Amino acid sequence: MALLAAPGLNTIGQLWFHCLQIVNKQPAPEDLRVFTVVARKSGFAAAAEELGASPAYVSKRIRLLEQELGVKLLHRTTRRVAVTEEGERVFHWAQRILDDMDQLMQEVAITRSEPRGLLRVSSSFGFGRHVIAPALSRLVERHPGLQVRLDVFDRLVDVAGEGFDLDVRVGDEIAPHLIARRLADNHRVLCAAPAYLARRGTPRTPAELSAHDCLAIKERDQAFGVWRLRAGAAEQSVKVTGPLSANNGEMVVQWAVDGRGIALRSLWDVGAHLQAGRLVQLLPEWRQEANVWAVYPTRLQLSAKVRVCVEFLQEHFQQEWAAAAS
């Protein structure tokens, strides 16, 4: 009612013009999106690379957003940018606003039975390259309205903090504040090449692994050089060492095939080598659980594009891994 009584607003046209002025003073969603990326990347150049834009464009959008809000959002130095106290508040609100807008688009997409928009997915190097990448290729073929970006890492990803919608990970160590959906059953097995076993002998117990050349890898969910194994209800941790170690599973598998030592790798990774006889499974009753999970922030639990991707991956693993086992 106060708005209707405002001076100068004597006609419907004038009232509408005044409302447009108010709306136009709101921050543009694109400016909020640019700001959240700059805040996450701590730099204009890195943000521009992710957004597919120029640093000048990013700088301009930030400047306009600061003018619109009347606050300083970033401390700029020659090397990086840091978020101010006001910027922290704007960042959290911007994330909520952008998530709500994205959810609105997804709800509309549900009525069309076709999810749309960008889906940012992360995974580990080997699993992402050999398993997730082909699956996502089929996903976008089925849902052409989706745009998927896949990033792979040799470390555990902060899904929410790094701006990902979904992390597809191997391993059962998952933070309680995240939502996790199991995509497939999986476990890691001990294996070595026949040439290594002929040279060094075959371990008969997990404890004997400490006397062998073991090919350690920095798994995203495991301590380096410690193999936690299970046989039924029994559990055992073994500290392993060896002349070779890495942070990439593909290199470790190749070293194992070359006869350099014993590896602890997932069945999806070494199954073909075991079937071909290039590797031999050791202590078959002992293994390490390493199931495949889809992990995403609680704020995206109702996201249609996340739901569609998770359901597709579950279906994909059921079909592909069942066929491989038969």
Short mmCIF file of C-alpha atoms in Angstrom, two decimals:
data_model
loop_
_atom_site.label_atom_id
_atom_site.label_comp_id
_atom_site.label_asym_id
_atom_site.label_seq_id
_atom_site.Cartn_x
_atom_site.Cartn_y
_atom_site.Cartn_z
CA MET A 1 0.00 0.00 0.00
CA ALA A 2 2.88 2.36 0.70
CA LEU A 3 4.10 1.77 -2.82
CA LEU A 4 0.72 2.77 -4.27
CA ALA A 5 0.79 5.97 -2.23
CA ALA A 6 4.29 6.95 -3.31
CA PRO A 7 4.47 10.42 -4.88
CA GLY A 8 4.48 10.58 -8.67
CA LEU A 9 2.98 7.13 -9.16
CA ASN A 10 -0.37 8.32 -10.50
CA THR A 11 -0.81 5.79 -13.29
CA ILE A 12 -0.40 2.05 -13.75
CA GLY A 13 2.35 2.74 -16.28
CA GLN A 14 4.30 4.81 -13.77
CA LEU A 15 3.88 2.12 -11.13
CA TRP A 16 5.15 -0.53 -13.56
CA PHE A 17 8.15 1.64 -14.47
CA HIS A 18 9.00 2.06 -10.79
CA CYS A 19 8.82 -1.71 -10.23
CA LEU A 20 11.16 -2.28 -13.16
CA GLN A 21 13.65 0.13 -11.61
CA ILE A 22 13.58 -1.86 -8.37
CA VAL A 23 14.03 -5.17 -10.17
CA ASN A 24 16.87 -3.79 -12.27
CA LYS A 25 18.75 -2.91 -9.09
CA GLN A 26 18.98 -6.60 -8.17
CA PRO A 27 22.32 -8.33 -8.90
CA ALA A 28 22.35 -10.17 -12.21
CA PRO A 29 22.49 -13.97 -11.81
CA GLU A 30 25.42 -14.09 -14.22
CA ASP A 31 27.38 -11.67 -12.01
CA LEU A 32 26.67 -13.82 -8.96
CA ARG A 33 27.81 -16.90 -10.84
CA VAL A 34 31.04 -15.21 -11.96
CA PHE A 35 31.72 -14.08 -8.39
CA THR A 36 31.27 -17.57 -6.91
CA VAL A 37 33.76 -18.98 -9.41
CA VAL A 38 36.30 -16.21 -8.68
CA ALA A 39 35.90 -16.86 -4.95
CA ARG A 40 36.43 -20.60 -5.39
CA LYS A 41 39.39 -20.21 -7.73
CA SER A 42 40.97 -17.27 -5.84
CA GLY A 43 41.82 -15.57 -9.11
CA PHE A 44 40.40 -13.90 -12.21
CA ALA A 45 42.45 -15.87 -14.73
CA ALA A 46 41.50 -19.26 -13.25
CA ALA A 47 37.85 -18.22 -13.07
CA ALA A 48 37.94 -17.00 -16.66
CA GLU A 49 39.36 -20.36 -17.78
CA GLU A 50 36.58 -22.27 -16.05
CA LEU A 51 33.88 -19.94 -17.37
CA GLY A 52 35.27 -19.91 -20.89
CA ALA A 53 35.52 -16.12 -20.80
CA SER A 54 38.27 -13.48 -20.78
CA PRO A 55 39.79 -12.13 -17.53
CA ALA A 56 38.61 -8.67 -18.61
CA TYR A 57 35.01 -9.90 -18.76
CA VAL A 58 35.31 -11.49 -15.31
CA SER A 59 36.82 -8.32 -13.86
CA LYS A 60 34.03 -6.22 -15.36
CA ARG A 61 31.27 -8.44 -13.93
CA ILE A 62 32.84 -8.31 -10.47
CA ARG A 63 33.17 -4.52 -10.66
CA LEU A 64 29.51 -4.17 -11.66
CA LEU A 65 28.42 -6.51 -8.87
CA GLU A 66 30.38 -4.52 -6.28
CA GLN A 67 28.79 -1.30 -7.57
CA GLU A 68 25.32 -2.87 -7.47
CA LEU A 69 25.74 -4.12 -3.91
CA GLY A 70 27.74 -1.16 -2.67
CA VAL A 71 30.36 -3.35 -0.96
CA LYS A 72 33.90 -4.51 -1.63
CA LEU A 73 33.80 -8.25 -2.35
CA LEU A 74 37.47 -9.02 -2.99
CA HIS A 75 40.93 -7.99 -1.84
CA ARG A 76 43.09 -7.89 -4.98
CA THR A 77 46.85 -8.47 -5.02
CA THR A 78 49.28 -9.05 -7.86
CA ARG A 79 49.14 -12.82 -7.38
CA ARG A 80 45.67 -13.71 -6.15
CA VAL A 81 42.40 -12.41 -4.78
CA ALA A 82 40.90 -13.03 -1.35
CA VAL A 83 37.25 -12.74 -0.34
CA THR A 84 36.37 -9.95 2.10
CA GLU A 85 34.09 -10.43 5.09
CA GLU A 86 31.20 -8.91 3.12
CA GLY A 87 32.21 -11.11 0.19
CA GLU A 88 31.90 -14.23 2.33
CA ARG A 89 28.27 -13.36 3.13
CA VAL A 90 27.52 -12.58 -0.50
CA PHE A 91 29.20 -15.83 -1.57
CA HIS A 92 26.96 -17.98 0.64
CA TRP A 93 23.83 -16.10 -0.44
CA ALA A 94 24.87 -16.27 -4.09
CA GLN A 95 25.27 -20.03 -3.86
CA ARG A 96 21.78 -20.36 -2.38
CA ILE A 97 20.26 -18.08 -5.01
CA LEU A 98 21.98 -19.86 -7.89
CA ASP A 99 21.03 -23.27 -6.48
CA ASP A 100 17.40 -22.16 -6.18
CA MET A 101 17.43 -20.88 -9.75
CA ASP A 102 19.00 -24.10 -10.94
CA GLN A 103 16.40 -26.09 -9.01
CA LEU A 104 13.65 -24.03 -10.65
CA MET A 105 15.01 -24.88 -14.08
CA GLN A 106 15.29 -28.52 -13.11
CA GLU A 107 11.70 -28.59 -11.86
CA VAL A 108 10.58 -27.16 -15.18
CA ALA A 109 12.77 -29.71 -16.92
CA ILE A 110 11.02 -32.50 -15.00
CA THR A 111 7.72 -31.45 -16.56
CA ARG A 112 9.43 -31.86 -19.95
CA SER A 113 10.96 -35.17 -18.80
CA GLU A 114 14.29 -33.84 -20.02
CA PRO A 115 17.02 -32.55 -17.63
CA ARG A 116 19.02 -29.58 -18.88
CA GLY A 117 22.02 -27.52 -17.91
CA LEU A 118 25.63 -28.03 -16.87
CA LEU A 119 26.50 -31.00 -14.66
CA ARG A 120 29.96 -30.86 -13.10
CA VAL A 121 31.30 -34.32 -12.22
CA SER A 122 34.57 -35.30 -10.56
CA SER A 123 36.29 -38.66 -10.16
CA SER A 124 39.74 -40.22 -9.76
CA PHE A 125 42.22 -40.49 -12.64
CA GLY A 126 41.98 -44.12 -13.69
CA PHE A 127 38.36 -44.72 -12.78
CA GLY A 128 37.30 -41.44 -14.35
CA ARG A 129 39.15 -42.13 -17.57
CA HIS A 130 38.29 -45.79 -18.11
CA VAL A 131 34.84 -46.11 -16.52
CA ILE A 132 33.12 -42.78 -15.88
CA ALA A 133 34.05 -40.99 -19.12
CA PRO A 134 32.48 -43.65 -21.39
CA ALA A 135 29.38 -43.75 -19.17
CA LEU A 136 28.93 -39.97 -19.31
CA SER A 137 29.29 -40.09 -23.07
CA ARG A 138 26.26 -42.36 -23.17
CA LEU A 139 24.44 -40.15 -20.67
CA VAL A 140 24.59 -37.05 -22.87
CA GLU A 141 23.60 -39.16 -25.86
CA ARG A 142 20.44 -40.14 -24.00
CA HIS A 143 19.86 -36.64 -22.57
CA PRO A 144 21.12 -34.10 -25.14
CA GLY A 145 19.91 -31.21 -22.98
CA LEU A 146 22.68 -31.98 -20.46
CA GLN A 147 26.17 -30.54 -20.65
CA VAL A 148 28.65 -32.55 -18.61
CA ARG A 149 32.10 -31.47 -17.47
CA LEU A 150 34.29 -34.21 -16.01
CA ASP A 151 37.36 -33.37 -13.91
CA VAL A 152 39.68 -36.08 -12.55
CA PHE A 153 41.98 -35.80 -9.53
CA ASP A 154 44.46 -37.86 -7.52
CA ARG A 155 42.97 -36.52 -4.27
CA LEU A 156 39.69 -36.46 -2.40
CA VAL A 157 37.46 -33.67 -3.71
CA ASP A 158 35.53 -31.19 -1.58
CA VAL A 159 32.37 -31.57 -3.64
CA ALA A 160 30.48 -28.54 -2.35
CA GLY A 161 33.47 -26.28 -1.76
CA GLU A 162 34.93 -26.86 -5.22
CA GLY A 163 31.63 -26.37 -7.02
CA PHE A 164 30.96 -29.93 -8.18
CA ASP A 165 27.49 -31.38 -8.49
CA LEU A 166 28.62 -34.98 -8.16
CA ASP A 167 31.74 -36.95 -7.22
CA VAL A 168 31.93 -40.57 -8.38
CA ARG A 169 34.38 -42.25 -6.06
CA VAL A 170 35.74 -45.70 -5.27
CA GLY A 171 35.98 -46.33 -1.54
CA ASP A 172 33.70 -46.35 1.48
CA GLU A 173 35.14 -43.42 3.48
CA ILE A 174 32.48 -40.72 3.03
CA ALA A 175 31.93 -37.63 5.18
CA PRO A 176 28.60 -37.63 7.06
CA HIS A 177 27.51 -34.21 5.73
CA LEU A 178 27.35 -35.58 2.18
CA ILE A 179 24.69 -37.70 0.51
CA ALA A 180 26.00 -40.98 -0.90
CA ARG A 181 24.26 -43.41 -3.22
CA ARG A 182 25.90 -46.76 -3.89
CA LEU A 183 26.32 -47.29 -7.60
CA ALA A 184 28.01 -50.70 -7.63
CA ASP A 185 29.68 -53.30 -5.44
CA ASN A 186 33.45 -53.46 -5.79
CA HIS A 187 36.50 -54.59 -3.87
CA ARG A 188 40.27 -54.52 -4.23
CA VAL A 189 42.30 -57.72 -4.55
CA LEU A 190 45.94 -58.64 -4.08
CA CYS A 191 47.71 -59.67 -7.27
CA ALA A 192 51.13 -60.11 -8.84
CA ALA A 193 52.68 -61.35 -12.06
CA PRO A 194 53.75 -65.03 -12.35
CA ALA A 195 57.34 -63.85 -12.92
CA TYR A 196 57.42 -62.03 -9.58
CA LEU A 197 55.97 -65.02 -7.72
CA ALA A 198 58.51 -67.33 -9.32
CA ARG A 199 61.30 -65.02 -8.15
CA ARG A 200 60.08 -64.07 -4.67
CA GLY A 201 57.55 -66.73 -3.70
CA THR A 202 53.86 -66.44 -2.84
CA PRO A 203 52.72 -64.90 0.48
CA ARG A 204 50.54 -67.25 2.54
CA THR A 205 49.24 -64.70 5.09
CA PRO A 206 48.68 -60.92 5.08
CA ALA A 207 51.54 -60.52 7.57
CA GLU A 208 54.00 -61.92 4.99
CA LEU A 209 53.21 -59.01 2.65
CA SER A 210 55.53 -56.79 4.70
CA ALA A 211 58.48 -58.89 3.49
CA HIS A 212 57.54 -58.49 -0.18
CA ASP A 213 57.92 -55.73 -2.75
CA CYS A 214 54.53 -54.07 -2.62
CA LEU A 215 53.44 -51.38 -5.06
CA ALA A 216 51.89 -48.72 -2.86
CA ILE A 217 49.53 -46.10 -4.24
CA LYS A 218 48.02 -43.02 -2.62
CA GLU A 219 44.35 -43.90 -2.82
CA ARG A 220 41.85 -41.08 -2.30
CA ASP A 221 40.35 -42.85 0.74
CA GLN A 222 43.28 -44.78 2.23
CA ALA A 223 46.45 -44.01 4.18
CA PHE A 224 49.58 -44.33 2.07
CA GLY A 225 51.45 -47.62 2.50
CA VAL A 226 48.85 -49.23 4.77
CA TRP A 227 46.69 -52.02 3.36
CA ARG A 228 43.54 -52.71 5.36
CA LEU A 229 42.25 -56.15 4.46
CA ARG A 230 39.22 -58.18 5.46
CA ALA A 231 38.35 -61.87 5.33
CA GLY A 232 34.80 -62.36 6.56
CA ALA A 233 34.66 -60.85 10.05
CA ALA A 234 38.45 -60.75 10.41
CA GLU A 235 40.34 -57.54 9.70
CA GLN A 236 44.04 -56.89 9.41
CA SER A 237 46.19 -53.85 8.57
CA VAL A 238 49.60 -54.36 7.01
CA LYS A 239 52.32 -51.76 6.57
CA VAL A 240 53.81 -52.37 3.13
CA THR A 241 56.92 -51.07 1.39
CA GLY A 242 58.62 -51.54 -1.94
CA PRO A 243 60.96 -49.94 -4.47
CA LEU A 244 58.11 -48.37 -6.46
CA SER A 245 55.11 -46.30 -5.44
CA ALA A 246 52.83 -43.81 -7.20
CA ASN A 247 49.68 -41.73 -7.01
CA ASN A 248 48.28 -43.24 -10.21
CA GLY A 249 46.71 -46.68 -10.39
CA GLU A 250 47.49 -47.26 -14.07
CA MET A 251 51.22 -47.06 -13.41
CA VAL A 252 50.95 -49.46 -10.47
CA VAL A 253 49.03 -52.01 -12.54
CA GLN A 254 51.63 -51.82 -15.29
CA TRP A 255 54.43 -52.31 -12.75
CA ALA A 256 52.61 -55.35 -11.39
CA VAL A 257 52.24 -56.80 -14.90
CA ASP A 258 55.97 -56.14 -15.43
CA GLY A 259 56.73 -58.30 -12.39
CA ARG A 260 57.88 -55.48 -10.09
CA GLY A 261 55.78 -56.42 -7.07
CA ILE A 262 52.40 -57.04 -5.46
CA ALA A 263 49.51 -54.65 -6.08
CA LEU A 264 46.19 -54.05 -4.32
CA ARG A 265 43.79 -52.95 -7.03
CA SER A 266 40.08 -52.98 -7.81
CA LEU A 267 38.61 -55.80 -9.83
CA TRP A 268 37.45 -53.35 -12.50
CA ASP A 269 41.09 -52.36 -12.95
CA VAL A 270 42.83 -55.75 -13.01
CA GLY A 271 40.03 -58.14 -14.01
CA ALA A 272 41.20 -58.45 -17.62
CA HIS A 273 44.81 -59.09 -16.51
CA LEU A 274 43.65 -61.81 -14.11
CA GLN A 275 41.57 -63.51 -16.81
CA ALA A 276 44.46 -63.37 -19.28
CA GLY A 277 46.94 -64.77 -16.75
CA ARG A 278 49.16 -61.70 -16.77
CA LEU A 279 48.38 -61.36 -13.06
CA VAL A 280 47.56 -63.94 -10.39
CA GLN A 281 45.25 -63.22 -7.45
CA LEU A 282 46.88 -63.77 -4.04
CA LEU A 283 45.23 -64.61 -0.71
CA PRO A 284 41.81 -64.69 -2.41
CA GLU A 285 39.95 -64.82 0.91
CA TRP A 286 41.42 -61.40 1.82
CA ARG A 287 40.21 -58.25 0.13
CA GLN A 288 39.52 -54.56 0.68
CA GLU A 289 36.01 -53.18 0.28
CA ALA A 290 35.97 -50.33 -2.25
CA ASN A 291 32.44 -49.85 -3.48
CA VAL A 292 31.50 -47.24 -6.07
CA TRP A 293 29.51 -44.27 -4.77
CA ALA A 294 27.87 -41.16 -6.12
CA VAL A 295 28.49 -38.38 -3.59
CA TYR A 296 26.87 -34.95 -3.67
CA PRO A 297 25.98 -32.06 -1.32
CA THR A 298 22.70 -32.10 0.58
CA ARG A 299 21.64 -28.91 -1.22
CA LEU A 300 21.47 -30.92 -4.46
CA GLN A 301 19.44 -33.84 -3.15
CA LEU A 302 16.42 -32.67 -5.18
CA SER A 303 18.35 -31.75 -8.32
CA ALA A 304 16.82 -33.43 -11.35
CA LYS A 305 20.07 -33.53 -13.33
CA VAL A 306 21.93 -35.15 -10.41
CA ARG A 307 19.12 -37.67 -9.95
CA VAL A 308 19.11 -38.55 -13.66
CA CYS A 309 22.89 -38.99 -13.69
CA VAL A 310 22.93 -41.17 -10.56
CA GLU A 311 20.12 -43.39 -11.85
CA PHE A 312 21.83 -43.69 -15.22
CA LEU A 313 25.16 -44.69 -13.63
CA GLN A 314 23.44 -47.30 -11.46
CA GLU A 315 21.82 -48.78 -14.54
CA HIS A 316 25.10 -48.58 -16.45
CA PHE A 317 27.08 -50.46 -13.81
CA GLN A 318 24.41 -53.13 -13.44
CA GLN A 319 24.51 -53.81 -17.16
CA GLU A 320 28.23 -53.45 -17.86
CA TRP A 321 29.63 -55.18 -14.77
CA ALA A 322 27.06 -57.97 -14.90
CA ALA A 323 28.05 -58.62 -18.52
CA ALA A 324 31.75 -58.62 -17.59
CA ALA A 325 31.14 -61.14 -14.79
CA SER A 326 29.17 -63.53 -17.00
#
